[in-house]
XYZ file of C-alpha atoms in Angstrom:
516
model
C 17.177 74.987 -9.372
C 17.683 73.668 -12.871
C 17.182 70.124 -11.546
C 13.804 71.178 -10.230
C 12.759 72.760 -13.446
C 13.713 69.635 -15.384
C 11.793 67.405 -12.793
C 8.803 69.477 -13.118
C 8.989 69.637 -16.895
C 9.215 65.840 -17.222
C 6.315 65.612 -14.764
C 4.098 67.878 -17.048
C 5.183 65.952 -20.039
C 4.305 62.613 -18.365
C 0.924 63.716 -17.477
C 0.225 65.327 -20.805
C 1.188 61.906 -22.501
C -0.888 59.938 -20.082
C -3.909 62.267 -20.649
C -3.906 61.372 -24.445
C -6.462 59.287 -25.973
C -4.735 56.034 -26.658
C -5.794 55.736 -30.331
C -3.694 54.695 -33.247
C -4.201 54.636 -37.028
C -2.508 52.565 -39.667
C -2.606 52.300 -43.438
C -4.613 55.402 -44.302
C -4.520 55.651 -48.271
C -3.832 51.812 -48.696
C -7.426 50.805 -48.215
C -6.681 48.623 -45.282
C -9.133 46.352 -43.236
C -8.500 44.928 -39.873
C -8.843 41.290 -38.884
C -7.173 40.456 -35.588
C -4.424 41.464 -33.131
C -2.296 39.715 -30.647
C 0.234 40.548 -28.114
C 3.872 39.162 -28.876
C 6.615 37.825 -26.414
C 8.379 41.162 -26.279
C 5.146 42.988 -25.129
C 4.706 44.492 -28.666
C 1.690 44.063 -30.692
C 1.029 42.215 -33.947
C -1.972 43.515 -36.034
C -3.446 41.427 -38.886
C -5.540 42.626 -41.800
C -5.239 43.426 -45.526
C -4.493 46.376 -47.768
C -4.911 47.459 -51.408
C -8.616 46.269 -51.345
C -7.833 42.658 -50.170
C -4.860 42.226 -52.743
C -2.405 41.782 -49.964
C -2.587 40.377 -46.284
C -0.912 42.724 -43.988
C 1.011 42.172 -40.824
C 2.079 45.221 -38.774
C 4.423 44.935 -35.770
C 4.208 47.880 -33.244
C 5.847 48.620 -29.962
C 3.989 48.700 -26.641
C 2.649 52.124 -27.461
C 1.341 51.213 -30.724
C 4.204 52.840 -32.857
C 4.828 50.911 -35.998
C 8.137 48.930 -36.247
C 7.923 47.108 -39.435
C 5.244 45.474 -41.575
C 4.812 42.525 -43.764
C 2.720 42.004 -46.978
C 1.515 38.652 -48.052
C 0.211 37.898 -51.554
C 0.748 38.643 -55.205
C -1.059 42.009 -55.590
C -3.347 40.565 -58.171
C -5.477 38.084 -56.412
C -7.244 38.301 -53.155
C -5.528 37.288 -49.933
C -7.531 37.921 -46.778
C -6.009 36.537 -43.460
C -8.527 36.243 -40.604
C -6.709 34.796 -37.613
C -3.073 34.892 -36.259
C -1.619 33.455 -33.244
C 1.770 33.341 -31.590
C 3.289 29.770 -31.400
C 5.120 28.057 -28.688
C 8.486 28.910 -30.553
C 7.581 32.659 -30.758
C 6.599 32.360 -34.297
C 3.264 32.857 -35.915
C 0.466 30.569 -37.330
C -2.249 32.397 -39.430
C -4.977 31.238 -41.681
C -7.446 32.986 -44.065
C -8.724 32.959 -47.613
C -6.888 33.466 -50.818
C -7.964 33.336 -54.648
C -4.297 32.930 -55.887
C -4.647 29.417 -57.028
C -8.365 29.194 -58.082
C -9.510 32.779 -59.004
C -12.220 33.718 -58.955
C -13.058 31.220 -56.270
C -11.246 31.266 -52.941
C -9.434 28.768 -50.929
C -8.470 28.460 -47.303
C -4.922 28.737 -46.497
C -2.570 28.164 -43.301
C 0.687 29.710 -43.062
C 3.648 29.351 -40.553
C 6.162 32.195 -39.823
C 9.031 32.441 -37.852
C 9.512 35.015 -35.059
C 11.253 37.098 -37.599
C 8.511 37.089 -40.123
C 10.204 34.523 -42.292
C 7.958 31.962 -44.168
C 8.370 28.388 -42.931
C 5.609 26.752 -44.643
C 2.356 27.455 -46.279
C -0.589 25.161 -47.494
C -3.676 25.966 -49.443
C -6.695 23.566 -49.559
C -7.714 23.900 -53.261
C -11.217 23.167 -54.394
C -11.820 24.717 -57.897
C -15.525 24.901 -58.312
C -16.689 26.608 -54.947
C -15.442 29.270 -52.819
C -14.233 28.554 -49.300
C -12.166 30.079 -46.563
C -10.300 29.638 -43.202
C -11.692 31.385 -40.135
C -9.667 30.427 -37.231
C -6.326 28.832 -36.406
C -4.847 27.574 -33.078
C -1.593 25.621 -31.863
C -2.625 22.305 -30.252
C -1.102 20.834 -26.995
C 0.877 18.297 -29.294
C 2.527 21.102 -31.217
C 0.386 20.788 -34.294
C -2.217 23.176 -35.528
C -5.882 23.067 -36.089
C -7.768 25.240 -38.594
C -11.587 25.963 -38.736
C -12.715 26.249 -42.315
C -15.852 26.738 -44.362
C -14.992 24.271 -46.998
C -17.456 23.185 -49.821
C -16.196 19.579 -50.403
C -17.943 16.443 -50.964
C -21.193 17.778 -49.935
C -21.759 21.496 -50.150
C -24.405 21.174 -47.391
C -21.758 20.229 -44.847
C -20.005 23.606 -44.517
C -18.247 23.264 -41.067
C -14.582 21.588 -41.298
C -11.581 21.172 -39.067
C -8.118 20.331 -40.565
C -5.343 19.186 -38.175
C -1.692 19.872 -39.354
C 1.472 18.665 -37.726
C 4.213 20.934 -36.778
C 5.744 20.795 -40.325
C 2.361 21.576 -42.187
C 1.538 17.991 -43.142
C -2.270 17.381 -43.118
C -2.936 14.720 -40.406
C -6.775 14.702 -40.469
C -9.835 16.359 -41.603
C -13.189 16.516 -39.909
C -16.425 17.241 -41.552
C -19.374 18.033 -39.170
C -22.532 16.761 -40.989
C -25.642 18.567 -40.458
C -29.441 17.633 -39.920
C -31.511 18.699 -42.751
C -33.372 21.314 -40.559
C -30.108 23.378 -40.312
C -28.778 25.510 -43.299
C -26.654 28.439 -44.159
C -23.987 27.955 -41.380
C -21.579 30.863 -41.144
C -18.354 30.417 -39.099
C -17.164 32.970 -36.519
C -14.410 31.840 -34.371
C -12.642 28.753 -32.658
C -11.799 28.482 -29.012
C -9.604 26.011 -27.629
C -8.402 24.957 -24.160
C -6.487 22.024 -22.763
C -9.492 19.678 -23.015
C -11.871 20.864 -25.712
C -12.435 22.883 -28.909
C -15.512 25.104 -29.293
C -16.650 26.205 -32.665
C -18.868 29.403 -32.569
C -21.125 29.961 -35.530
C -24.673 30.804 -36.548
C -27.249 29.005 -38.746
C -30.913 29.090 -39.816
C -32.997 26.618 -38.019
C -35.232 26.036 -39.670
C -35.588 29.662 -41.110
C -34.539 31.851 -38.150
C -31.054 32.827 -37.552
C -29.635 31.251 -34.403
C -26.268 30.928 -32.579
C -24.652 27.545 -33.173
C -21.996 25.748 -31.177
C -20.106 22.470 -31.490
C -17.836 21.190 -28.783
C -15.155 18.603 -29.460
C -12.379 17.054 -27.702
C -8.781 17.864 -28.731
C -8.868 15.308 -31.393
C -11.862 16.925 -32.952
C -14.329 14.366 -31.979
C -17.781 15.909 -31.368
C -19.202 15.920 -27.893
C -22.177 18.025 -28.322
C -23.986 20.563 -30.457
C -26.125 23.450 -29.346
C -28.528 25.542 -31.557
C -29.249 28.430 -29.061
C -32.880 28.720 -28.713
C -33.472 30.056 -25.135
C -36.590 32.313 -25.439
C -40.362 32.209 -25.839
C -42.150 31.903 -28.998
C -39.950 31.463 -31.929
C -36.991 31.169 -29.664
C -33.847 32.899 -29.538
C -33.072 34.651 -32.882
C -29.784 36.103 -33.427
C -26.110 35.567 -33.912
C -22.818 34.705 -32.113
C -19.352 35.782 -32.702
C -16.805 34.657 -30.261
C -16.894 32.639 -26.988
C -14.806 32.294 -23.703
C -14.835 29.848 -20.807
C -14.931 30.603 -17.184
C -13.240 28.806 -14.346
C -16.358 26.828 -13.668
C -16.247 25.374 -17.159
C -19.287 27.508 -18.483
C -19.167 29.314 -21.860
C -20.062 32.833 -22.507
C -20.473 34.317 -26.053
C -20.858 37.872 -27.271
C -23.657 38.035 -29.837
C -26.767 39.899 -31.079
C -30.498 39.618 -31.455
C -32.243 42.905 -31.581
C -29.034 44.412 -30.163
C -25.957 43.279 -28.270
C -26.358 40.172 -26.227
C -24.432 38.002 -23.807
C -25.226 34.417 -23.873
C -24.123 31.845 -21.364
C -24.372 27.899 -21.699
C -22.726 25.192 -19.785
C -19.813 22.986 -20.523
C -22.339 20.195 -21.194
C -24.072 22.093 -23.909
C -27.174 23.387 -22.139
C -28.590 26.990 -22.356
C -28.394 28.970 -19.201
C -28.969 32.728 -20.141
C -29.208 35.263 -22.802
C -28.985 38.977 -21.483
C -29.948 42.071 -23.523
C -27.174 44.499 -22.859
C -29.276 47.498 -24.202
C -33.080 46.673 -23.966
C -34.760 48.582 -26.576
C -32.146 48.662 -29.172
C -33.362 47.782 -32.692
C -30.140 46.466 -33.953
C -26.497 46.048 -33.100
C -24.148 43.247 -31.822
C -21.447 42.590 -29.408
C -18.549 41.208 -31.390
C -15.739 40.442 -28.859
C -15.657 39.478 -25.244
C -12.724 38.846 -22.679
C -12.803 37.501 -19.233
C -11.505 40.491 -17.152
C -11.889 38.544 -13.887
C -13.872 35.615 -12.455
C -16.974 37.789 -12.140
C -16.668 40.335 -14.975
C -16.298 40.623 -18.749
C -15.281 43.155 -21.341
C -17.364 43.232 -24.555
C -17.118 45.576 -27.410
C -20.541 46.514 -28.640
C -22.365 48.588 -31.212
C -26.015 49.552 -31.292
C -28.790 51.947 -32.152
C -32.314 52.611 -30.754
C -33.868 54.507 -33.731
C -31.652 53.571 -36.708
C -30.248 56.960 -36.944
C -27.868 57.516 -34.001
C -25.339 54.746 -33.581
C -23.173 53.925 -30.370
C -20.025 51.986 -30.157
C -18.598 51.207 -26.616
C -16.265 49.027 -24.498
C -18.593 47.501 -21.817
C -17.612 46.042 -18.436
C -20.378 43.579 -17.322
C -21.021 41.170 -14.567
C -21.777 37.563 -15.250
C -25.420 38.393 -15.579
C -24.900 41.034 -18.395
C -25.374 44.011 -16.135
C -23.295 46.798 -17.347
C -20.941 47.971 -14.717
C -18.969 50.436 -16.622
C -18.899 51.905 -20.237
C -16.411 53.772 -22.476
C -17.792 55.069 -25.845
C -15.501 54.892 -28.745
C -15.480 57.693 -31.516
C -16.945 57.440 -34.972
C -19.573 54.859 -34.119
C -21.251 55.035 -37.542
C -18.300 54.104 -39.544
C -16.097 51.857 -37.186
C -16.142 48.155 -37.324
C -14.487 46.152 -34.670
C -12.755 42.905 -35.383
C -11.373 41.792 -32.047
C -9.935 42.512 -28.722
C -7.332 41.173 -26.274
C -5.974 41.226 -22.690
C -2.348 42.085 -22.347
C 0.159 40.896 -19.855
C -0.769 43.658 -17.427
C -4.500 43.426 -17.912
C -4.661 46.244 -20.492
C -7.358 46.065 -23.141
C -6.419 46.312 -26.840
C -9.159 46.734 -29.554
C -8.634 46.490 -33.068
C -11.064 47.792 -35.939
C -11.381 49.468 -39.220
C -12.390 53.195 -39.345
C -14.050 54.065 -42.678
C -13.481 57.749 -43.921
C -15.235 58.494 -47.051
C -13.991 56.368 -49.771
C -10.971 55.112 -47.885
C -10.329 53.538 -44.514
C -7.626 53.008 -41.874
C -7.070 50.335 -39.175
C -7.735 51.668 -35.681
C -6.209 50.469 -32.415
C -7.475 51.464 -28.982
C -5.802 50.733 -25.714
C -7.668 51.089 -22.326
C -6.933 50.022 -18.839
C -9.187 47.822 -16.511
C -11.100 50.886 -15.554
C -11.881 51.353 -19.221
C -9.882 54.629 -19.357
C -7.373 55.331 -22.154
C -4.091 53.702 -21.206
C -0.945 56.027 -20.516
C 2.267 55.984 -22.586
C 5.137 53.941 -21.490
C 8.334 55.887 -21.255
C 10.772 53.175 -20.173
C 12.427 51.364 -23.131
C 11.424 47.922 -24.172
C 13.698 45.572 -26.430
C 11.766 44.384 -29.438
C 12.235 41.292 -31.797
C 15.221 40.226 -29.581
C 15.015 36.503 -31.177
C 16.051 38.035 -34.435
C 19.920 38.348 -35.156
C 19.089 41.200 -37.754
C 16.748 44.172 -37.765
C 13.457 42.996 -39.428
C 12.991 44.836 -42.748
C 9.609 45.326 -44.013
C 8.988 43.080 -47.059
C 6.616 41.311 -49.135
C 6.006 37.414 -49.152
C 4.739 36.099 -52.489
C 4.107 32.512 -51.011
C 4.809 29.456 -53.168
C 2.250 27.527 -51.130
C 1.902 23.823 -51.137
C -1.411 23.121 -52.827
C -3.317 20.271 -51.314
C -5.865 19.181 -54.118
C -8.527 16.552 -53.853
C -8.880 16.903 -50.101
C -12.259 15.469 -50.611
C -11.199 12.481 -52.747
C -11.947 9.742 -49.903
C -15.448 11.228 -49.842
C -16.122 11.214 -53.503
C -14.040 8.020 -54.485
C -15.002 5.101 -52.220
C -12.266 2.951 -53.789
C -9.593 5.021 -51.992
C -10.861 3.880 -48.537
C -11.445 0.167 -49.435
C -9.538 -2.932 -48.337
C -8.806 -5.028 -51.419
C -7.983 -8.656 -51.289
C -7.313 -10.731 -54.471
C -7.643 -12.976 -56.258
C -10.970 -14.140 -54.526
C -11.611 -17.092 -54.306
C -8.157 -18.287 -53.899
C -6.005 -21.317 -52.765
C -2.481 -20.327 -52.875
C -1.329 -16.646 -52.348
C -3.355 -13.565 -51.966
C -2.456 -9.809 -52.176
C -3.837 -7.305 -49.896
C -4.010 -3.709 -50.907
C -4.592 -1.104 -48.054
C -6.608 1.907 -48.305
C -5.108 5.214 -49.430
C -7.120 6.967 -46.746
C -8.765 6.092 -43.540
C -12.384 7.221 -42.849
C -14.183 6.991 -39.533
C -17.940 8.079 -39.288
C -19.525 8.763 -35.814
C -22.969 9.684 -34.871
C -25.937 9.212 -37.085
C -26.660 10.853 -40.677
C -27.905 14.079 -39.135
C -25.751 15.263 -36.422
C -22.574 13.383 -36.688
C -19.074 13.610 -38.162
C -16.768 12.133 -40.726
C -12.952 12.072 -40.087
C -10.437 11.632 -42.853
C -6.921 10.638 -41.703
C -4.404 11.557 -44.370
C -1.411 10.480 -42.280
C -1.281 7.634 -39.491
C 1.394 5.670 -37.773
C 0.067 2.052 -38.293
C -3.020 0.074 -38.564
C -3.710 -3.604 -37.464
C -4.736 -6.312 -40.031
C -6.886 -9.172 -38.650
C -8.310 -12.246 -40.128
C -11.085 -14.164 -38.655
C -12.701 -17.546 -39.633
C -16.656 -18.158 -39.698
C -16.454 -19.407 -36.104
C -15.088 -15.894 -35.036
C -11.445 -17.209 -34.394
C -8.784 -14.880 -35.189
C -6.329 -16.862 -37.363
C -3.965 -13.829 -38.298
C -2.803 -10.494 -37.016
C -0.141 -8.039 -38.204
C 0.724 -4.445 -37.657
C 0.741 -2.484 -41.027
C 2.868 0.651 -40.929
C 1.662 3.710 -43.021
C 4.446 3.291 -45.648
C 3.221 -0.276 -46.669
C 0.721 -0.148 -49.472
C 0.247 -3.827 -50.136
C 0.988 -7.382 -48.561
C 1.382 -10.779 -50.047
C 0.164 -13.742 -47.888
C 0.563 -17.311 -48.273
C -2.800 -19.150 -47.438
C -2.231 -22.474 -49.081
C -2.031 -24.121 -45.588
C -5.344 -22.529 -44.395
C -8.551 -24.491 -44.050
C -10.903 -23.989 -46.843
C -13.789 -21.717 -46.136
C -14.683 -18.056 -45.803
C -12.560 -15.603 -43.935
C -13.149 -12.041 -42.942
C -10.184 -9.633 -43.298
C -10.480 -6.599 -41.096
C -8.316 -3.487 -40.718
C -8.451 -1.693 -37.537
C -7.365 1.831 -36.483
C -7.687 3.104 -32.925
C -9.741 0.044 -31.841
C -12.298 0.643 -34.724
C -12.917 -1.519 -37.810
C -12.322 0.936 -40.817
C -12.447 -1.452 -43.699
C -13.131 -5.176 -44.252
C -13.331 -7.737 -47.089
C -14.735 -11.274 -47.092
C -12.478 -13.873 -48.856
C -13.266 -17.562 -49.849
C -10.354 -20.166 -49.813
C -11.021 -23.320 -51.766
């Protein structure tokens, strides 16, 4: 009889727990703001945001039920530190990026940081540019074990605002891409970075020429531009709106969550051609869709806010088909004061949504968890082991990072001498000295749509020398560590020679020399 009673009691407790709204709150009284969330290898969650009015970046680790296990603060408590994106790396650590004013207050700089699986700092780099503010907006691990960061970086030309920075696994800057823009585009604002095994996709919006429009750039995995799209699918003035985040389906098409008068679903091909824009709530006068997940091959989950009259607001998780038809809807609480940051799909197809819930003069980070039917998830009662890769229990702590500061990142674009091949004396008849560039700069495309790549590290280049008849008279591989080379030309035929330095089969610098 006792056994039956206990079983019935457990049954009712289980049902009561399962019936609860899966909503969790964090940081009330510390003025937090959310930025991102991910699922960790142990099925717990990592929440990213900031506290103390942006004075610290904030990482919170929870169990599978959203109960806080530990937290980590990043910053000095004086200057701003605002992380925007965090991802789990292949070694089960973390890579994150964001914006900080620690090194150039009141201006801000992009930063990238690598943590191990126990929250310990491995390395950190800040791209310092004193005179203007800039920031990091997305970071991903690449297939070669390095990291690529999307940044709004006001470098040599403040009009060129979209940048990619590639770092190796140890945090050394490998290359820097600047995506030059046509004069008709202005005011680009970065939103997110999506990568797969073959491509990167930058999601942003711009003014083109005066109307706000979604803006996309697809590159290969080396950051080389493949196409750009200013989304204009509509009549009259064309599509006017914003895009926040993009995903790719199994057919290679992209879908983006965005806005026009209200929440929108955008579709465009893997070749950069517009296919569709769907109003999720026709008649809405404002609102947007800020996150999108592929739930299956034929459906998506979006989180959207909107209003029809400017007075009553709605906030909901939506399940749609590929045409933007709403199949299911789950309304979220406090729509007037909740701002959603992002959403993820867990290992067992549950949906986790993070946002900021503003309450009067304060705020709190809010976490929702739903199943694929858009119902609040149940509570897991079986035990999970967390942070199993750490020998010791992780203690909540603060990191005041002493980051490596990368200054003059734009030097090769402002100082042409740093990218020149120098040969002297010129003219000469005995020995010449060849000085190699400090940086490699490669430009592709035209002066409007095109990109500039600055290489800060490379394995080797090829030095070639040609006579006036086009015959190659000299060739040598030059490793990165070699800054100069002395060459005896006393036995060469008098005349003019063309010295060329090549990298990846492209001539990156040249100099004409007269031997007499």
